[in-house]
């Protein structure tokens, strides 16, 4: 989680990722941020995130992103 | 269900207010021409009270006075005439009128037989006649014909004229905006006379054979024949009429006569020399313009026509009939108006 | 059947009545029949394309659905014995098999669209090229008439196909229901492009009549008609006048016309969408939002998030993400970091697909060079925006500009509006060359004075029309600002007194009737008595 929050903060220093639970739905994260984020995640955790994983529910909060990463790591 | 009643009531109330406002605005923005009013006032005549019905274009509108014929002979007549009346409108007006009245004689002015009517060009004349007409299957048929000929026009705008005149907010000063309902009762009985005199002279060789080839317009002939057939079917006598007009010709007159003969109906041509002499028509005094009588001319024409109709068709005299008291009142008003100048 | 025609109103009333007198279970059937009747009005010959899309998608999705189910069972059974790599291999293999169904279907459907929409453009330009090369070949040019809404229903249907492929939705096994989803008549003309997950239940469950929803639907339709008839069609007169003789009007006029064209386009498009959304609400169906006050956007990306939202979302989900997350662009990103450094390298997998998207959005609008130019214009703006974000922020900080105030926000809005307006000139001008010439004259022939000396009256609208246009735009602006502030206009209105509400409703209806631009022009001279 720590690492994730660090990655997130690097991409968007202006967003409070610990509090905001509607990152995508509120428009805080746009498609550019998501693509950049996905690139970092794939590298950091050695996973593959496909276009079909990119739904708002997976990126709305830091917890959701973590859950996605964990799920993909287990697969 | 109980819940829905207030909703239905509320919606109905809303629609009612809408309709009232819509009607009011229609009366504000519609163009009310004399002929629109006269065509509309026809509906106010008591059922089956008209003996002679005249249908046709503007020469009729200007040239024949039902009131003067009534004064002289006591029979009642009404004219449903409008400027440049389309053949389809003439037929529609006739067929519609026969739902309200059972005249003994129908007089058809068919100058437009030789004229190819253009619904695109003549939209103003169409509206002038149609805006005064109530909605009926007859009106609908005319609308169908117009919209087929001119796809820019919509049926809806003929049924609800506000859709046609909605842009007139630009033209009318809001301070002068007032509702103008169509005329309810007319003492002119469809006539709209003009007083101005414009001296005319007959063209050279007027009404002499020139060998001109004349041809009926197909559409006009179709509706004229349909009109004649409709009257004959109902046992109503038909008279074909032509009123003075400088552009008339011997050949056209002959063609009209031929049509009349075909249906075995009389044809009255006020442009033949014999007729002109008989009524004492004066080109310097009796014309409003080349194609229309003025008030003086119309007095002469009505005098002769009234005589002819009364004699030929044994029309009843209602002058003493208490049921026609309204006609007496209307006559007084008409005469008084005519005296004004 | 145009949305603002009386035929459409009557059709809609009839359709709604039929829908609610049908027993609940069969309401979707009624809706399907209504859709096809609506589509029939545009010409029976176009049904073949609609059927081709419906049937091919049905077959493909059913096939995919079966494969996915079988795979699940097989995977469950074999799971225990597989290690991580084997699982990965299994998945990759299955994806490959799914693609064998997906890709031909995509090609077939987009192929129809491409042939109908772009073949003439492609062969015309190839012919030009061949002529330049003096090759003795000439390709035939076929001009097809486009079936109503083909771009919209193709995108919507292919979105559904990809969703099935991605296992986001289970395929619809009833072809009638699928046909209903594809042909839903309010949306087939100009969108919004719907998602199966959002629309399916609403379409297939027989909705109960809700007075509240229907009332809001009618209100929205009125508002849409207002934007279309009172604003857009009136603005269109001015725009047509200036763009038709762009070489005689000076730069100031062109700027005015371009701005008015923005208003026209928004009024027309969002008005149409409002009518569609309102019409759908009469059937108890909520459509997705397609516009969110685009001209109040603070940047070009923000504008594209507010303008034609469903199209942007479609491209984002089905083109942008797959592209930028593809192996190829991941590699490009890695390579780019080595060559251009970390900052730009990271951006490459975003920027290049973004450019491709705008190229596609460009040609989506039409098969002409100017639309391609329009796409590149927007793509370039966005790329420049990203590249210069950091330096500009530094500059703003150095100049000590306060960015947290209204004036800065307003500046951002106006800046975006100017950029958007320039883009609209490209699409509205007859060709790209002309639009460049027009922009040029905006720079060299600027003379604000002409506008204050009766110049505005030479643009095809008289004083009264201009007043109505300005007033109507102010109404639109006020409503937009209210919405931007989070006020829901219809809900707020519903809380007011009955009298006040009715006054508002009636003035809305009658302003449409009186001030809408419809029917023939009224020219008093045509009605003056001309004698026989």
mmCIF file of C-alpha atoms in Angstrom, chain C residues 76-351:
data_model
loop_
_atom_site.group_PDB
_atom_site.id
_atom_site.type_symbol
_atom_site.label_atom_id
_atom_site.label_comp_id
_atom_site.label_asym_id
_atom_site.label_seq_id
_atom_site.Cartn_x
_atom_site.Cartn_y
_atom_site.Cartn_z
ATOM 1 C CA UNK C 76 -12.478 -24.756 -13.116
ATOM 2 C CA UNK C 77 -11.865 -28.439 -13.723
ATOM 3 C CA UNK C 78 -8.250 -28.016 -14.753
ATOM 4 C CA UNK C 79 -7.353 -25.140 -12.423
ATOM 5 C CA UNK C 80 -5.920 -27.252 -9.622
ATOM 6 C CA UNK C 81 -3.314 -28.839 -11.808
ATOM 7 C CA UNK C 82 -2.091 -25.648 -13.438
ATOM 8 C CA UNK C 83 0.774 -23.533 -12.205
ATOM 9 C CA UNK C 84 0.915 -19.786 -12.717
ATOM 10 C CA UNK C 85 2.566 -19.910 -16.127
ATOM 11 C CA UNK C 86 0.225 -22.592 -17.370
ATOM 12 C CA UNK C 87 -2.726 -20.494 -16.222
ATOM 13 C CA UNK C 88 -1.344 -17.551 -18.112
ATOM 14 C CA UNK C 89 -0.881 -19.683 -21.209
ATOM 15 C CA UNK C 90 -4.417 -21.005 -20.900
ATOM 16 C CA UNK C 91 -5.732 -17.476 -20.690
ATOM 17 C CA UNK C 92 -3.703 -16.257 -23.611
ATOM 18 C CA UNK C 93 -4.846 -19.181 -25.664
ATOM 19 C CA UNK C 94 -8.467 -18.541 -24.821
ATOM 20 C CA UNK C 95 -8.118 -14.847 -25.638
ATOM 21 C CA UNK C 96 -6.749 -15.816 -29.011
ATOM 22 C CA UNK C 97 -9.733 -18.056 -29.651
ATOM 23 C CA UNK C 98 -12.128 -15.314 -28.644
ATOM 24 C CA UNK C 99 -10.388 -12.911 -30.977
ATOM 25 C CA UNK C 100 -11.043 -15.244 -33.867
ATOM 26 C CA UNK C 101 -14.718 -14.497 -33.357
ATOM 27 C CA UNK C 102 -14.363 -10.863 -32.368
ATOM 28 C CA UNK C 103 -12.122 -9.551 -35.098
ATOM 29 C CA UNK C 104 -14.021 -10.799 -38.172
ATOM 30 C CA UNK C 105 -17.239 -9.395 -36.714
ATOM 31 C CA UNK C 106 -15.611 -6.044 -36.023
ATOM 32 C CA UNK C 107 -14.143 -5.981 -39.500
ATOM 33 C CA UNK C 108 -17.455 -6.887 -41.069
ATOM 34 C CA UNK C 109 -19.423 -4.186 -39.271
ATOM 35 C CA UNK C 110 -16.890 -1.412 -39.427
ATOM 36 C CA UNK C 111 -16.309 -2.562 -42.993
ATOM 37 C CA UNK C 112 -19.896 -1.751 -43.901
ATOM 38 C CA UNK C 113 -19.516 1.643 -42.294
ATOM 39 C CA UNK C 114 -16.179 2.249 -43.988
ATOM 40 C CA UNK C 115 -17.410 1.256 -47.420
ATOM 41 C CA UNK C 116 -20.579 3.311 -47.192
ATOM 42 C CA UNK C 117 -19.004 6.341 -45.618
ATOM 43 C CA UNK C 118 -15.425 6.450 -46.816
ATOM 44 C CA UNK C 119 -15.051 4.497 -50.055
ATOM 45 C CA UNK C 120 -15.922 7.481 -52.225
ATOM 46 C CA UNK C 121 -13.444 9.672 -50.361
ATOM 47 C CA UNK C 122 -10.671 7.093 -50.586
ATOM 48 C CA UNK C 123 -11.125 6.277 -54.251
ATOM 49 C CA UNK C 124 -11.464 9.942 -55.204
ATOM 50 C CA UNK C 125 -8.181 10.742 -53.535
ATOM 51 C CA UNK C 126 -6.485 7.669 -54.926
ATOM 52 C CA UNK C 127 -7.619 8.769 -58.358
ATOM 53 C CA UNK C 128 -6.057 12.171 -57.777
ATOM 54 C CA UNK C 129 -2.858 10.464 -56.774
ATOM 55 C CA UNK C 130 -2.932 8.147 -59.784
ATOM 56 C CA UNK C 131 -3.484 11.128 -61.999
ATOM 57 C CA UNK C 132 -0.434 12.839 -60.529
ATOM 58 C CA UNK C 133 1.563 9.682 -61.194
ATOM 59 C CA UNK C 134 -0.012 9.662 -64.673
ATOM 60 C CA UNK C 135 -1.107 6.114 -64.167
ATOM 61 C CA UNK C 136 -3.703 5.034 -66.725
ATOM 62 C CA UNK C 137 -6.014 3.558 -64.097
ATOM 63 C CA UNK C 138 -9.096 5.166 -62.698
ATOM 64 C CA UNK C 139 -10.868 3.669 -59.737
ATOM 65 C CA UNK C 140 -14.646 3.712 -59.764
ATOM 66 C CA UNK C 141 -16.189 6.091 -57.233
ATOM 67 C CA UNK C 142 -19.354 4.881 -55.561
ATOM 68 C CA UNK C 143 -21.483 7.362 -53.717
ATOM 69 C CA UNK C 144 -23.669 5.541 -51.241
ATOM 70 C CA UNK C 145 -26.554 7.048 -49.394
ATOM 71 C CA UNK C 146 -25.860 6.580 -45.727
ATOM 72 C CA UNK C 147 -28.459 4.655 -43.768
ATOM 73 C CA UNK C 148 -29.941 6.645 -40.909
ATOM 74 C CA UNK C 149 -27.767 6.605 -37.827
ATOM 75 C CA UNK C 150 -25.344 3.983 -39.131
ATOM 76 C CA UNK C 151 -22.373 5.516 -37.328
ATOM 77 C CA UNK C 152 -24.288 5.569 -34.087
ATOM 78 C CA UNK C 153 -25.794 2.121 -34.098
ATOM 79 C CA UNK C 154 -22.580 0.542 -35.407
ATOM 80 C CA UNK C 155 -20.580 2.053 -32.549
ATOM 81 C CA UNK C 156 -23.179 1.146 -29.977
ATOM 82 C CA UNK C 157 -23.421 -2.429 -31.225
ATOM 83 C CA UNK C 158 -19.677 -2.925 -31.491
ATOM 84 C CA UNK C 159 -19.326 -1.604 -27.971
ATOM 85 C CA UNK C 160 -21.694 -4.336 -26.885
ATOM 86 C CA UNK C 161 -19.733 -6.941 -28.837
ATOM 87 C CA UNK C 162 -16.477 -5.896 -27.174
ATOM 88 C CA UNK C 163 -18.169 -5.911 -23.770
ATOM 89 C CA UNK C 164 -19.221 -9.506 -24.387
ATOM 90 C CA UNK C 165 -15.706 -10.330 -25.502
ATOM 91 C CA UNK C 166 -14.307 -8.733 -22.361
ATOM 92 C CA UNK C 167 -16.839 -10.711 -20.320
ATOM 93 C CA UNK C 168 -18.336 -7.522 -18.976
ATOM 94 C CA UNK C 169 -21.852 -8.456 -19.988
ATOM 95 C CA UNK C 170 -23.564 -11.733 -20.708
ATOM 96 C CA UNK C 171 -24.788 -11.914 -24.264
ATOM 97 C CA UNK C 172 -28.471 -11.419 -24.978
ATOM 98 C CA UNK C 173 -29.868 -14.699 -26.259
ATOM 99 C CA UNK C 174 -33.082 -13.264 -27.613
ATOM 100 C CA UNK C 175 -32.385 -11.734 -31.003
ATOM 101 C CA UNK C 176 -35.481 -9.547 -30.754
ATOM 102 C CA UNK C 177 -34.151 -7.919 -27.626
ATOM 103 C CA UNK C 178 -30.767 -7.398 -29.208
ATOM 104 C CA UNK C 179 -32.484 -5.827 -32.202
ATOM 105 C CA UNK C 180 -34.305 -3.521 -29.781
ATOM 106 C CA UNK C 181 -31.043 -2.450 -28.160
ATOM 107 C CA UNK C 182 -29.528 -1.688 -31.549
ATOM 108 C CA UNK C 183 -32.472 0.190 -32.988
ATOM 109 C CA UNK C 184 -33.875 2.205 -30.061
ATOM 110 C CA UNK C 185 -35.371 5.037 -32.053
ATOM 111 C CA UNK C 186 -34.653 8.129 -29.956
ATOM 112 C CA UNK C 187 -30.939 7.333 -30.013
ATOM 113 C CA UNK C 188 -30.504 5.911 -33.485
ATOM 114 C CA UNK C 189 -30.447 9.279 -35.244
ATOM 115 C CA UNK C 190 -27.692 11.066 -33.369
ATOM 116 C CA UNK C 191 -26.981 9.249 -30.145
ATOM 117 C CA UNK C 192 -26.238 9.246 -27.299
ATOM 118 C CA UNK C 193 -24.287 6.047 -27.892
ATOM 119 C CA UNK C 194 -25.619 3.720 -25.239
ATOM 120 C CA UNK C 195 -23.965 0.961 -23.242
ATOM 121 C CA UNK C 196 -25.617 -2.414 -23.060
ATOM 122 C CA UNK C 197 -25.053 -2.632 -19.333
ATOM 123 C CA UNK C 198 -26.878 0.642 -18.785
ATOM 124 C CA UNK C 199 -29.671 0.233 -21.295
ATOM 125 C CA UNK C 200 -30.540 -3.444 -21.423
ATOM 126 C CA UNK C 201 -32.682 -3.817 -18.321
ATOM 127 C CA UNK C 202 -34.437 -0.536 -18.928
ATOM 128 C CA UNK C 203 -35.304 -1.578 -22.444
ATOM 129 C CA UNK C 204 -36.342 -5.140 -21.750
ATOM 130 C CA UNK C 205 -38.303 -4.761 -18.510
ATOM 131 C CA UNK C 206 -41.712 -3.290 -19.195
ATOM 132 C CA UNK C 207 -41.486 0.075 -17.463
ATOM 133 C CA UNK C 208 -44.425 1.431 -15.509
ATOM 134 C CA UNK C 209 -45.742 4.811 -16.496
ATOM 135 C CA UNK C 210 -44.386 7.478 -14.206
ATOM 136 C CA UNK C 211 -46.059 10.840 -14.379
ATOM 137 C CA UNK C 212 -43.040 12.486 -12.858
ATOM 138 C CA UNK C 213 -40.660 10.997 -15.401
ATOM 139 C CA UNK C 214 -42.943 11.702 -18.318
ATOM 140 C CA UNK C 215 -43.341 15.299 -17.207
ATOM 141 C CA UNK C 216 -39.601 15.770 -17.003
ATOM 142 C CA UNK C 217 -39.293 14.095 -20.377
ATOM 143 C CA UNK C 218 -41.704 16.513 -21.990
ATOM 144 C CA UNK C 219 -39.947 19.452 -20.354
ATOM 145 C CA UNK C 220 -36.591 18.281 -21.611
ATOM 146 C CA UNK C 221 -37.986 17.856 -25.100
ATOM 147 C CA UNK C 222 -39.362 21.390 -25.002
ATOM 148 C CA UNK C 223 -36.006 22.698 -23.899
ATOM 149 C CA UNK C 224 -34.312 20.766 -26.676
ATOM 150 C CA UNK C 225 -36.743 22.099 -29.238
ATOM 151 C CA UNK C 226 -36.119 25.604 -27.909
ATOM 152 C CA UNK C 227 -32.381 25.193 -28.409
ATOM 153 C CA UNK C 228 -32.901 23.808 -31.870
ATOM 154 C CA UNK C 229 -35.695 25.980 -33.247
ATOM 155 C CA UNK C 230 -35.220 29.281 -31.503
ATOM 156 C CA UNK C 231 -31.439 29.339 -31.160
ATOM 157 C CA UNK C 232 -29.738 26.996 -33.603
ATOM 158 C CA UNK C 233 -31.933 27.510 -36.638
ATOM 159 C CA UNK C 234 -31.887 31.264 -36.180
ATOM 160 C CA UNK C 235 -28.126 31.305 -35.687
ATOM 161 C CA UNK C 236 -27.846 29.120 -38.770
ATOM 162 C CA UNK C 237 -29.177 31.901 -40.986
ATOM 163 C CA UNK C 238 -26.313 34.179 -39.966
ATOM 164 C CA UNK C 239 -23.714 31.434 -40.227
ATOM 165 C CA UNK C 240 -24.877 30.358 -43.666
ATOM 166 C CA UNK C 241 -24.818 33.928 -44.915
ATOM 167 C CA UNK C 242 -21.251 34.594 -43.849
ATOM 168 C CA UNK C 243 -19.766 31.214 -44.702
ATOM 169 C CA UNK C 244 -21.416 31.224 -48.108
ATOM 170 C CA UNK C 245 -19.480 34.345 -49.098
ATOM 171 C CA UNK C 246 -16.552 34.234 -46.725
ATOM 172 C CA UNK C 247 -14.391 36.211 -49.152
ATOM 173 C CA UNK C 248 -16.592 39.305 -49.073
ATOM 174 C CA UNK C 249 -16.943 39.454 -45.312
ATOM 175 C CA UNK C 250 -14.059 40.869 -43.314
ATOM 176 C CA UNK C 251 -12.351 39.163 -40.430
ATOM 177 C CA UNK C 252 -14.597 40.639 -37.751
ATOM 178 C CA UNK C 253 -17.676 39.211 -39.401
ATOM 179 C CA UNK C 254 -15.985 35.860 -39.706
ATOM 180 C CA UNK C 255 -15.179 35.875 -36.018
ATOM 181 C CA UNK C 256 -18.784 36.700 -35.201
ATOM 182 C CA UNK C 257 -20.036 34.020 -37.548
ATOM 183 C CA UNK C 258 -17.642 31.439 -36.114
ATOM 184 C CA UNK C 259 -18.789 32.208 -32.608
ATOM 185 C CA UNK C 260 -22.415 32.049 -33.667
ATOM 186 C CA UNK C 261 -21.675 28.759 -35.395
ATOM 187 C CA UNK C 262 -20.474 27.362 -32.062
ATOM 188 C CA UNK C 263 -23.816 28.384 -30.617
ATOM 189 C CA UNK C 264 -25.684 26.895 -33.548
ATOM 190 C CA UNK C 265 -23.866 23.591 -33.375
ATOM 191 C CA UNK C 266 -24.335 23.266 -29.656
ATOM 192 C CA UNK C 267 -27.991 24.284 -29.830
ATOM 193 C CA UNK C 268 -28.691 21.890 -32.633
ATOM 194 C CA UNK C 269 -26.775 18.901 -31.347
ATOM 195 C CA UNK C 270 -27.505 19.171 -27.648
ATOM 196 C CA UNK C 271 -31.072 20.169 -28.467
ATOM 197 C CA UNK C 272 -31.475 16.991 -30.511
ATOM 198 C CA UNK C 273 -29.959 14.963 -27.685
ATOM 199 C CA UNK C 274 -32.334 16.582 -25.198
ATOM 200 C CA UNK C 275 -35.274 15.661 -27.379
ATOM 201 C CA UNK C 276 -33.972 12.109 -27.653
ATOM 202 C CA UNK C 277 -33.399 11.889 -23.905
ATOM 203 C CA UNK C 278 -36.806 13.354 -23.165
ATOM 204 C CA UNK C 279 -38.472 10.990 -25.617
ATOM 205 C CA UNK C 280 -36.746 8.027 -23.992
ATOM 206 C CA UNK C 281 -37.937 9.224 -20.594
ATOM 207 C CA UNK C 282 -41.509 8.974 -21.815
ATOM 208 C CA UNK C 283 -40.872 5.232 -22.040
ATOM 209 C CA UNK C 284 -39.310 5.305 -18.582
ATOM 210 C CA UNK C 285 -35.806 4.924 -20.000
ATOM 211 C CA UNK C 286 -32.877 7.044 -18.860
ATOM 212 C CA UNK C 287 -30.174 7.683 -21.399
ATOM 213 C CA UNK C 288 -26.607 8.591 -20.684
ATOM 214 C CA UNK C 289 -25.539 12.193 -20.591
ATOM 215 C CA UNK C 290 -24.020 13.457 -23.820
ATOM 216 C CA UNK C 291 -23.308 17.102 -23.078
ATOM 217 C CA UNK C 292 -22.223 18.876 -19.968
ATOM 218 C CA UNK C 293 -22.027 22.572 -20.826
ATOM 219 C CA UNK C 294 -19.006 22.183 -23.112
ATOM 220 C CA UNK C 295 -18.422 25.882 -23.617
ATOM 221 C CA UNK C 296 -17.784 26.323 -19.922
ATOM 222 C CA UNK C 297 -14.820 23.962 -20.203
ATOM 223 C CA UNK C 298 -11.515 25.254 -18.906
ATOM 224 C CA UNK C 299 -9.259 23.329 -21.272
ATOM 225 C CA UNK C 300 -9.425 21.363 -24.499
ATOM 226 C CA UNK C 301 -9.363 17.949 -22.783
ATOM 227 C CA UNK C 302 -12.050 19.281 -20.470
ATOM 228 C CA UNK C 303 -14.049 20.348 -23.528
ATOM 229 C CA UNK C 304 -13.885 16.862 -24.978
ATOM 230 C CA UNK C 305 -15.045 15.434 -21.671
ATOM 231 C CA UNK C 306 -18.128 17.657 -21.894
ATOM 232 C CA UNK C 307 -18.886 17.513 -25.613
ATOM 233 C CA UNK C 308 -20.465 14.408 -27.129
ATOM 234 C CA UNK C 309 -19.512 12.540 -23.973
ATOM 235 C CA UNK C 310 -20.681 9.117 -25.081
ATOM 236 C CA UNK C 311 -18.588 9.204 -28.236
ATOM 237 C CA UNK C 312 -15.511 10.273 -26.293
ATOM 238 C CA UNK C 313 -16.125 7.556 -23.725
ATOM 239 C CA UNK C 314 -16.533 5.004 -26.485
ATOM 240 C CA UNK C 315 -13.214 5.908 -28.023
ATOM 241 C CA UNK C 316 -11.584 5.996 -24.609
ATOM 242 C CA UNK C 317 -12.772 2.582 -23.525
ATOM 243 C CA UNK C 318 -12.610 0.706 -26.788
ATOM 244 C CA UNK C 319 -9.709 2.360 -28.589
ATOM 245 C CA UNK C 320 -7.580 4.507 -26.317
ATOM 246 C CA UNK C 321 -7.035 2.086 -23.433
ATOM 247 C CA UNK C 322 -6.446 -0.999 -25.591
ATOM 248 C CA UNK C 323 -4.044 0.988 -27.761
ATOM 249 C CA UNK C 324 -2.030 2.686 -25.077
ATOM 250 C CA UNK C 325 -1.902 -0.448 -22.924
ATOM 251 C CA UNK C 326 -0.984 -2.659 -25.859
ATOM 252 C CA UNK C 327 2.373 -4.404 -25.883
ATOM 253 C CA UNK C 328 3.446 -2.250 -28.772
ATOM 254 C CA UNK C 329 2.945 1.035 -26.988
ATOM 255 C CA UNK C 330 4.372 -0.311 -23.754
ATOM 256 C CA UNK C 331 7.507 -0.997 -25.734
ATOM 257 C CA UNK C 332 7.342 2.408 -27.367
ATOM 258 C CA UNK C 333 7.181 3.918 -23.908
ATOM 259 C CA UNK C 334 10.237 2.012 -22.726
ATOM 260 C CA UNK C 335 12.193 2.890 -25.835
ATOM 261 C CA UNK C 336 11.051 6.490 -25.587
ATOM 262 C CA UNK C 337 12.395 6.825 -22.088
ATOM 263 C CA UNK C 338 15.777 5.754 -23.266
ATOM 264 C CA UNK C 339 15.751 8.156 -26.197
ATOM 265 C CA UNK C 340 13.822 11.211 -24.952
ATOM 266 C CA UNK C 341 14.209 10.879 -21.240
ATOM 267 C CA UNK C 342 11.746 9.943 -18.530
ATOM 268 C CA UNK C 343 9.222 12.730 -18.873
ATOM 269 C CA UNK C 344 8.470 12.513 -22.577
ATOM 270 C CA UNK C 345 9.068 8.789 -22.759
ATOM 271 C CA UNK C 346 6.315 8.170 -20.253
ATOM 272 C CA UNK C 347 3.966 10.365 -22.230
ATOM 273 C CA UNK C 348 4.513 8.656 -25.561
ATOM 274 C CA UNK C 349 2.101 5.748 -25.005
ATOM 275 C CA UNK C 350 -0.519 8.348 -24.133
ATOM 276 C CA UNK C 351 0.151 10.962 -26.748
#
